[in-house]
Short mmCIF file of C-alpha atoms in Angstrom, two decimals:
data_model
loop_
_atom_site.label_atom_id
_atom_site.label_comp_id
_atom_site.label_asym_id
_atom_site.label_seq_id
_atom_site.Cartn_x
_atom_site.Cartn_y
_atom_site.Cartn_z
CA MET A 1326 112.64 99.35 139.51
CA GLU A 1327 115.33 99.80 136.87
CA ASP A 1328 114.21 98.88 133.38
CA ALA A 1329 115.58 95.67 131.92
CA LEU A 1330 116.79 97.46 128.83
CA ALA A 1331 119.10 99.59 130.94
CA SER A 1332 120.81 96.53 132.40
CA PRO A 1333 123.55 94.38 130.85
CA PRO A 1334 122.18 91.80 128.43
CA GLU A 1335 121.14 88.48 129.87
CA PRO A 1336 123.56 85.58 129.40
CA GLY A 1337 122.91 83.97 126.03
CA THR A 1338 121.49 87.13 124.44
CA LEU A 1339 122.32 87.08 120.73
CA PRO A 1340 124.55 89.90 119.47
CA GLY A 1341 122.46 92.84 118.34
CA MET A 1342 119.23 91.71 120.00
CA GLU A 1343 119.61 94.28 122.77
CA ALA A 1344 119.66 97.09 120.20
CA GLU A 1345 116.72 95.61 118.30
CA ALA A 1346 114.61 95.38 121.48
CA ALA A 1347 115.43 98.97 122.40
CA ILE A 1348 114.45 100.30 118.97
CA ARG A 1349 111.18 98.34 119.03
CA ARG A 1350 110.38 99.85 122.41
CA LEU A 1351 111.17 103.32 121.13
CA GLY A 1352 108.73 103.00 118.24
CA GLY A 1353 110.59 101.17 115.45
CA THR A 1354 112.95 104.05 114.72
CA ALA A 1355 115.39 105.82 117.02
CA THR A 1356 118.15 108.39 117.15
CA ARG A 1357 121.54 107.80 118.74
CA ALA A 1358 120.55 110.21 121.52
CA GLU A 1359 117.49 108.09 122.35
CA LEU A 1360 119.55 104.90 122.39
CA ARG A 1361 122.45 106.31 124.37
CA LEU A 1362 121.10 105.27 127.79
CA LEU A 1363 119.90 101.88 126.55
CA VAL A 1364 122.59 100.40 124.32
CA PRO A 1365 126.37 100.85 124.57
CA LYS A 1366 127.90 102.32 121.44
CA ARG A 1367 129.91 99.21 120.61
CA ARG A 1368 126.83 96.95 120.87
CA LEU A 1369 124.86 99.27 118.63
CA ARG A 1370 127.69 99.28 116.08
CA ARG A 1371 127.78 95.47 116.20
CA ALA A 1372 124.01 95.29 115.65
CA VAL A 1373 124.41 97.38 112.50
CA GLU A 1374 127.26 95.17 111.28
CA LEU A 1375 125.06 92.08 111.76
CA GLY A 1376 122.11 93.69 109.97
CA VAL A 1377 119.89 93.35 113.06
CA VAL A 1378 119.25 97.10 112.84
CA LEU A 1379 119.73 99.52 109.95
CA ARG A 1380 121.57 102.84 109.95
CA PRO A 1381 120.23 104.75 106.93
CA ARG A 1382 122.17 107.86 107.93
CA ALA A 1383 124.38 109.09 110.72
CA GLY A 1384 122.65 109.05 114.08
CA ARG A 1385 119.47 107.37 112.80
CA TYR A 1386 118.52 103.71 113.33
CA LEU A 1387 115.57 101.56 112.31
CA LEU A 1388 114.52 97.94 112.04
CA PRO A 1389 115.24 95.85 108.92
CA GLU A 1390 111.49 95.25 108.49
CA VAL A 1391 111.39 98.44 106.43
CA ASP A 1392 113.59 97.00 103.69
CA THR A 1393 111.89 93.60 103.92
CA THR A 1394 108.46 95.16 103.46
CA ARG A 1395 109.56 97.19 100.43
CA ALA A 1396 111.01 94.08 98.78
CA LEU A 1397 107.86 92.05 99.42
CA ALA A 1398 105.59 94.84 98.18
CA HIS A 1399 107.61 95.04 94.97
CA GLU A 1400 107.35 91.28 94.51
CA LEU A 1401 103.56 91.39 94.96
CA SER A 1402 103.04 94.61 92.95
CA ALA A 1403 101.54 96.00 96.14
CA VAL A 1404 101.95 99.29 98.02
CA VAL A 1405 103.53 99.55 101.47
CA SER A 1406 100.81 100.81 103.84
CA LEU A 1407 99.57 101.25 107.40
CA ARG A 1408 102.27 100.82 110.09
CA SER A 1409 104.81 99.59 107.54
CA ALA A 1410 104.30 102.83 105.61
CA ALA A 1411 104.66 104.87 108.79
CA LEU A 1412 108.01 103.21 109.48
CA SER A 1413 109.07 103.82 105.88
CA HIS A 1414 108.36 107.52 106.41
CA GLY A 1415 110.60 107.43 109.49
CA TRP A 1416 107.73 107.83 111.96
CA LYS A 1417 107.40 106.07 115.28
CA VAL A 1418 104.70 103.49 115.92
CA LYS A 1419 103.21 101.96 119.03
CA THR A 1420 103.75 98.43 117.70
CA VAL A 1421 106.01 97.27 114.90
CA PRO A 1422 103.75 95.03 112.78
CA PRO A 1423 104.59 91.32 112.99
CA GLN A 1424 104.20 91.04 109.20
CA PRO A 1425 104.65 93.56 106.38
CA GLU A 1426 101.46 95.58 105.84
CA VAL A 1427 100.64 96.21 102.18
CA THR A 1428 97.69 97.31 100.06
CA VAL A 1429 96.51 95.78 96.77
CA PRO A 1430 93.73 96.96 94.40
CA PRO A 1431 90.19 95.55 94.67
CA GLY A 1432 89.78 92.32 92.74
CA ARG A 1433 93.37 91.20 93.18
CA LYS A 1434 93.48 87.51 94.09
CA ILE A 1435 95.77 86.82 97.03
CA SER A 1436 97.02 83.28 97.52
CA PRO A 1437 97.10 81.66 100.97
CA GLN A 1438 100.90 81.53 100.68
CA THR A 1439 101.03 85.30 100.23
CA ARG A 1440 98.65 85.94 103.11
CA ALA A 1441 100.95 83.88 105.31
CA ARG A 1442 103.80 86.31 104.54
CA ALA A 1443 102.00 89.66 104.77
CA SER A 1444 98.99 91.48 106.12
CA VAL A 1445 97.12 92.49 102.97
CA LEU A 1446 94.60 95.33 102.80
CA THR A 1447 92.39 95.71 99.74
CA SER A 1448 91.71 99.32 98.79
CA ALA A 1449 91.64 101.60 95.76
CA LEU A 1450 94.60 103.97 95.63
CA GLU A 1451 94.97 107.00 93.39
CA ASP A 1452 98.34 107.84 91.89
CA ALA A 1453 98.52 110.84 94.21
CA ASP A 1454 98.17 108.51 97.21
CA VAL A 1455 101.43 106.67 96.48
CA VAL A 1456 105.01 107.90 96.69
CA ALA A 1457 107.82 105.54 95.63
CA GLY A 1458 105.77 102.43 96.37
CA VAL A 1459 104.55 103.66 99.77
CA THR A 1460 101.28 105.35 100.67
CA GLY A 1461 101.96 109.06 101.01
CA PRO A 1462 101.98 110.76 104.42
CA LEU A 1463 98.35 111.90 104.45
CA ARG A 1464 96.97 108.66 103.02
CA THR A 1465 99.03 106.70 105.54
CA VAL A 1466 97.59 108.64 108.49
CA VAL A 1467 94.02 108.34 107.19
CA ASP A 1468 94.37 104.61 106.48
CA CYS A 1469 95.81 103.98 109.93
CA ALA A 1470 92.99 105.96 111.53
CA ARG A 1471 90.44 103.95 109.56
CA HIS A 1472 91.88 100.47 110.14
CA LEU A 1473 93.93 100.49 113.36
CA PRO A 1474 92.95 100.89 117.03
CA LEU A 1475 92.87 104.46 118.34
CA ASP A 1476 96.14 104.23 120.26
CA GLU A 1477 98.06 102.84 117.27
CA ALA A 1478 96.60 105.41 114.87
CA LEU A 1479 97.07 108.37 117.19
CA ALA A 1480 100.74 107.51 117.79
CA ILE A 1481 101.30 107.53 114.02
CA ALA A 1482 99.39 110.76 113.39
CA ASP A 1483 101.26 112.46 116.24
CA SER A 1484 104.59 111.30 114.82
CA ALA A 1485 103.71 112.58 111.34
CA LEU A 1486 103.03 116.02 112.80
CA ARG A 1487 106.09 115.89 115.05
CA CYS A 1488 108.30 115.08 112.02
CA ARG A 1489 106.59 117.92 110.09
CA ASP A 1490 105.75 115.61 107.22
CA LEU A 1491 102.20 116.82 107.78
CA ARG A 1492 100.77 119.96 109.35
CA PRO A 1493 97.50 120.51 111.21
CA ALA A 1494 96.05 122.20 108.11
CA HIS A 1495 96.58 118.99 106.13
CA LEU A 1496 94.64 116.99 108.71
CA ALA A 1497 91.87 119.60 108.83
CA ARG A 1498 91.41 119.38 105.04
CA ALA A 1499 91.44 115.58 105.20
CA ALA A 1500 88.79 115.65 107.93
CA HIS A 1501 86.59 117.74 105.65
CA ASP A 1502 87.03 115.36 102.71
CA VAL A 1503 87.02 111.94 104.38
CA ARG A 1504 84.20 109.61 103.41
CA GLY A 1505 83.35 105.92 103.63
CA PRO A 1506 83.42 103.22 106.31
CA GLY A 1507 85.18 104.15 109.52
CA ARG A 1508 84.71 107.90 109.01
CA PRO A 1509 84.01 108.59 112.73
CA ARG A 1510 87.24 106.75 113.66
CA VAL A 1511 89.22 108.80 111.16
CA LEU A 1512 87.73 112.09 112.35
CA ARG A 1513 88.52 111.24 115.95
CA VAL A 1514 92.20 110.64 115.20
CA LEU A 1515 92.54 113.69 112.95
CA SER A 1516 90.90 115.97 115.50
CA HIS A 1517 93.08 114.81 118.42
CA ALA A 1518 96.43 114.40 116.65
CA SER A 1519 99.18 116.62 118.06
CA GLY A 1520 102.81 117.10 117.23
CA LYS A 1521 103.40 118.07 120.86
CA ALA A 1522 103.41 114.43 121.96
CA ALA A 1523 107.07 113.49 122.40
CA ASN A 1524 106.79 109.77 121.57
CA PRO A 1525 104.33 106.85 121.16
CA PHE A 1526 104.32 106.35 124.94
CA GLU A 1527 102.70 109.75 125.44
CA SER A 1528 100.39 109.25 122.45
CA VAL A 1529 99.08 105.93 123.76
CA LEU A 1530 98.56 107.40 127.24
CA ARG A 1531 96.53 110.23 125.68
CA ALA A 1532 94.50 107.73 123.65
CA ILE A 1533 93.57 105.92 126.86
CA ALA A 1534 92.57 109.22 128.44
CA LEU A 1535 90.30 110.06 125.48
CA ASP A 1536 88.03 107.21 126.56
CA VAL A 1537 87.50 108.70 130.03
CA PRO A 1538 84.28 110.77 130.10
CA GLY A 1539 84.70 114.25 131.55
CA LEU A 1540 88.49 114.27 131.26
CA ASP A 1541 90.17 116.72 128.90
CA LEU A 1542 93.89 115.96 129.01
CA ARG A 1543 95.95 117.98 126.54
CA PRO A 1544 99.63 117.52 125.68
CA GLN A 1545 102.43 119.81 126.87
CA VAL A 1546 100.31 122.53 128.49
CA GLY A 1547 102.31 125.14 130.38
CA ILE A 1548 101.42 125.70 134.04
CA ALA A 1549 102.44 128.81 135.96
CA LEU A 1550 103.15 127.87 139.58
CA ALA A 1551 102.50 130.16 142.52
CA ASP A 1552 106.13 131.32 142.59
CA GLY A 1553 105.99 132.29 138.92
CA THR A 1554 107.86 129.22 137.67
CA ARG A 1555 106.46 127.66 134.48
CA VAL A 1556 106.38 123.88 134.11
CA VAL A 1557 105.11 121.72 131.25
CA PRO A 1558 103.74 118.28 132.24
CA ASP A 1559 103.08 115.66 129.58
CA LEU A 1560 99.28 115.91 129.84
CA VAL A 1561 97.14 118.49 131.62
CA ASP A 1562 93.44 119.00 132.35
CA SER A 1563 93.50 122.65 133.39
CA GLY A 1564 89.84 122.70 134.37
CA LEU A 1565 90.18 119.83 136.83
CA GLY A 1566 93.69 120.60 138.04
CA ILE A 1567 95.08 117.23 136.88
CA ALA A 1568 98.57 116.65 135.49
CA VAL A 1569 99.60 113.28 134.07
CA GLU A 1570 103.20 112.23 133.46
CA ALA A 1571 104.54 109.48 131.21
CA ASP A 1572 107.54 108.37 133.25
CA SER A 1573 110.24 106.36 131.53
CA HIS A 1574 114.00 106.67 131.60
CA GLU A 1575 114.14 105.88 127.85
CA PHE A 1576 113.17 109.47 127.23
CA HIS A 1577 115.33 111.02 129.93
CA THR A 1578 118.80 112.31 129.25
CA GLY A 1579 120.34 111.29 132.54
CA ARG A 1580 120.49 112.24 136.20
CA GLY A 1581 119.85 115.92 135.51
CA GLN A 1582 116.55 115.15 133.77
CA LEU A 1583 115.46 112.84 136.59
CA THR A 1584 116.20 115.56 139.14
CA SER A 1585 114.19 118.04 137.08
CA ASP A 1586 111.25 115.63 136.85
CA CYS A 1587 111.20 115.08 140.62
CA TRP A 1588 111.35 118.83 141.25
CA ARG A 1589 108.46 119.41 138.85
CA TYR A 1590 106.36 116.70 140.51
CA ASP A 1591 106.91 118.09 144.01
CA GLU A 1592 106.19 121.68 142.99
CA LEU A 1593 102.96 120.69 141.21
CA VAL A 1594 101.70 118.76 144.24
CA LEU A 1595 102.54 121.64 146.57
CA ASP A 1596 100.65 123.95 144.22
CA ASP A 1597 97.51 121.79 144.66
CA TRP A 1598 97.71 119.93 141.36
CA ALA A 1599 96.72 116.25 141.35
CA VAL A 1600 99.63 114.49 139.64
CA TYR A 1601 99.45 110.95 138.28
CA ARG A 1602 102.48 109.09 136.91
CA PHE A 1603 102.52 106.01 134.68
CA THR A 1604 105.34 103.80 133.42
CA TRP A 1605 105.76 102.57 129.86
CA ASP A 1606 104.87 99.00 130.84
CA GLN A 1607 101.67 100.11 132.57
CA VAL A 1608 100.51 102.15 129.58
CA MET A 1609 101.41 99.54 126.96
CA PHE A 1610 100.38 96.37 128.80
CA ARG A 1611 97.85 97.46 131.45
CA PRO A 1612 95.69 100.07 129.67
CA ALA A 1613 92.50 99.00 131.48
CA TRP A 1614 94.13 99.72 134.85
CA VAL A 1615 95.52 103.05 133.59
CA ARG A 1616 92.03 104.01 132.44
CA SER A 1617 90.56 103.01 135.80
CA VAL A 1618 93.03 105.31 137.56
CA LEU A 1619 92.12 108.19 135.28
CA VAL A 1620 88.40 107.55 135.81
CA ARG A 1621 88.91 107.74 139.58
CA ALA A 1622 91.12 110.80 139.19
CA GLU A 1623 88.40 112.61 137.24
CA ARG A 1624 85.76 111.72 139.84
CA ARG A 1625 87.97 112.80 142.74
CA ALA A 1626 88.81 116.12 141.08
CA ARG A 1627 85.14 116.92 140.47
CA ALA A 1628 84.18 115.93 143.99
CA THR A 1629 86.91 118.18 145.37
CA GLN A 1630 85.71 121.08 143.24
CA GLU A 1631 82.16 120.57 144.50
CA LEU A 1632 83.31 120.58 148.12
CA VAL A 1633 85.31 123.77 147.57
CA ALA A 1634 82.32 125.44 145.88
CA LEU A 1635 80.04 124.37 148.74
CA ALA A 1636 82.44 125.66 151.36
CA ARG A 1637 82.69 129.02 149.60
CA ALA A 1638 78.90 129.25 149.33
CA HIS A 1639 78.59 128.83 153.10
CA ALA A 1640 81.53 131.04 154.02
#
C-alpha cells in the first residue's frame, strides 16, 4: 500500500503540515534528498516561509522545536538535553519529544508552571559536559542511554556515530568510565551502537531484535551469493542464515532503488537465506508483533539447521 506521505495532502491540510509530518517521520531532521519523494519542492519552500520547518542551511531541514527548546532553556537557566539535545546536534531521533527536554542542577526548585512547559531532568553537569547551552555529544548519548527506552537511545547513539560527531573509541571509553544508576542500560546502548544503521527505522528494528534470545542481527553485513554477487541487507544473522530488511520508500531514491531491492530479495531467497521484511509502521507501532516474527524466525532457522545436521549424520 502506498504510504500516505507520498500522496497529495488531504483536503483541509494546513500549509506546511505535510512537510512537518515528513520530517517528524524521518527523525526530526532531514535533507532535501530525503524529502524529495515525500514533499514537493514548492510545498517545502512554503513550509519554511511559514516557519513550520526550519532551514538552517542549504539542503538541511529541521523542526522549530530546536529553537523553542533553546529559548526555554535560556529562560530557565537550564541545559538542553536528551532528545532535544540530539536534535540540536543535528541527529535523528525515533520520536521528537512532545515537550522540550532540559536538565537543571540538583536542588533547583521547579514550579508546576515550568513542569507544564518542559520535561525537566535533574542532574549534575560538569562544564565539560555542556557546549553552548546543550549537553555535549558524549554526555547526550550517555544520558539518553540512561533515561530513555532502548530503541530511542540506540537510534540517537547510531545517529551520533553516523554523523561522526562521535567515534566508537569515544563510546568505548565512556563504557569504561560510566557509573551510577542505569549503568547496565548505558553499557547495552554503547556496546550495540553502530554508525552503519542508515536511519532511526533501522535502529529501532535492531533494538527490537536485541530482545530476541539467540538472534544476532548485525547491521549492513555483506553477503556473497553463489554467483559471486555481493549484497548488503539491513540486518544479518550470518550464523542462522537470516536477513532482515527495513522496507520503506522514504529511504528509497525512486524506481531504480525499488527494482534493486526486489532483485536483492529474490537472489537471497534463491540462495537459501530466510528473508524477513518490515515496514516503518510495523516497526514503530507494532513492535511486539515484529518481535514475535523474529522469535519464530530464530526458532525456525535453528530447527532447519538441526534437520540438516541430522540428515548429514545419517547420509
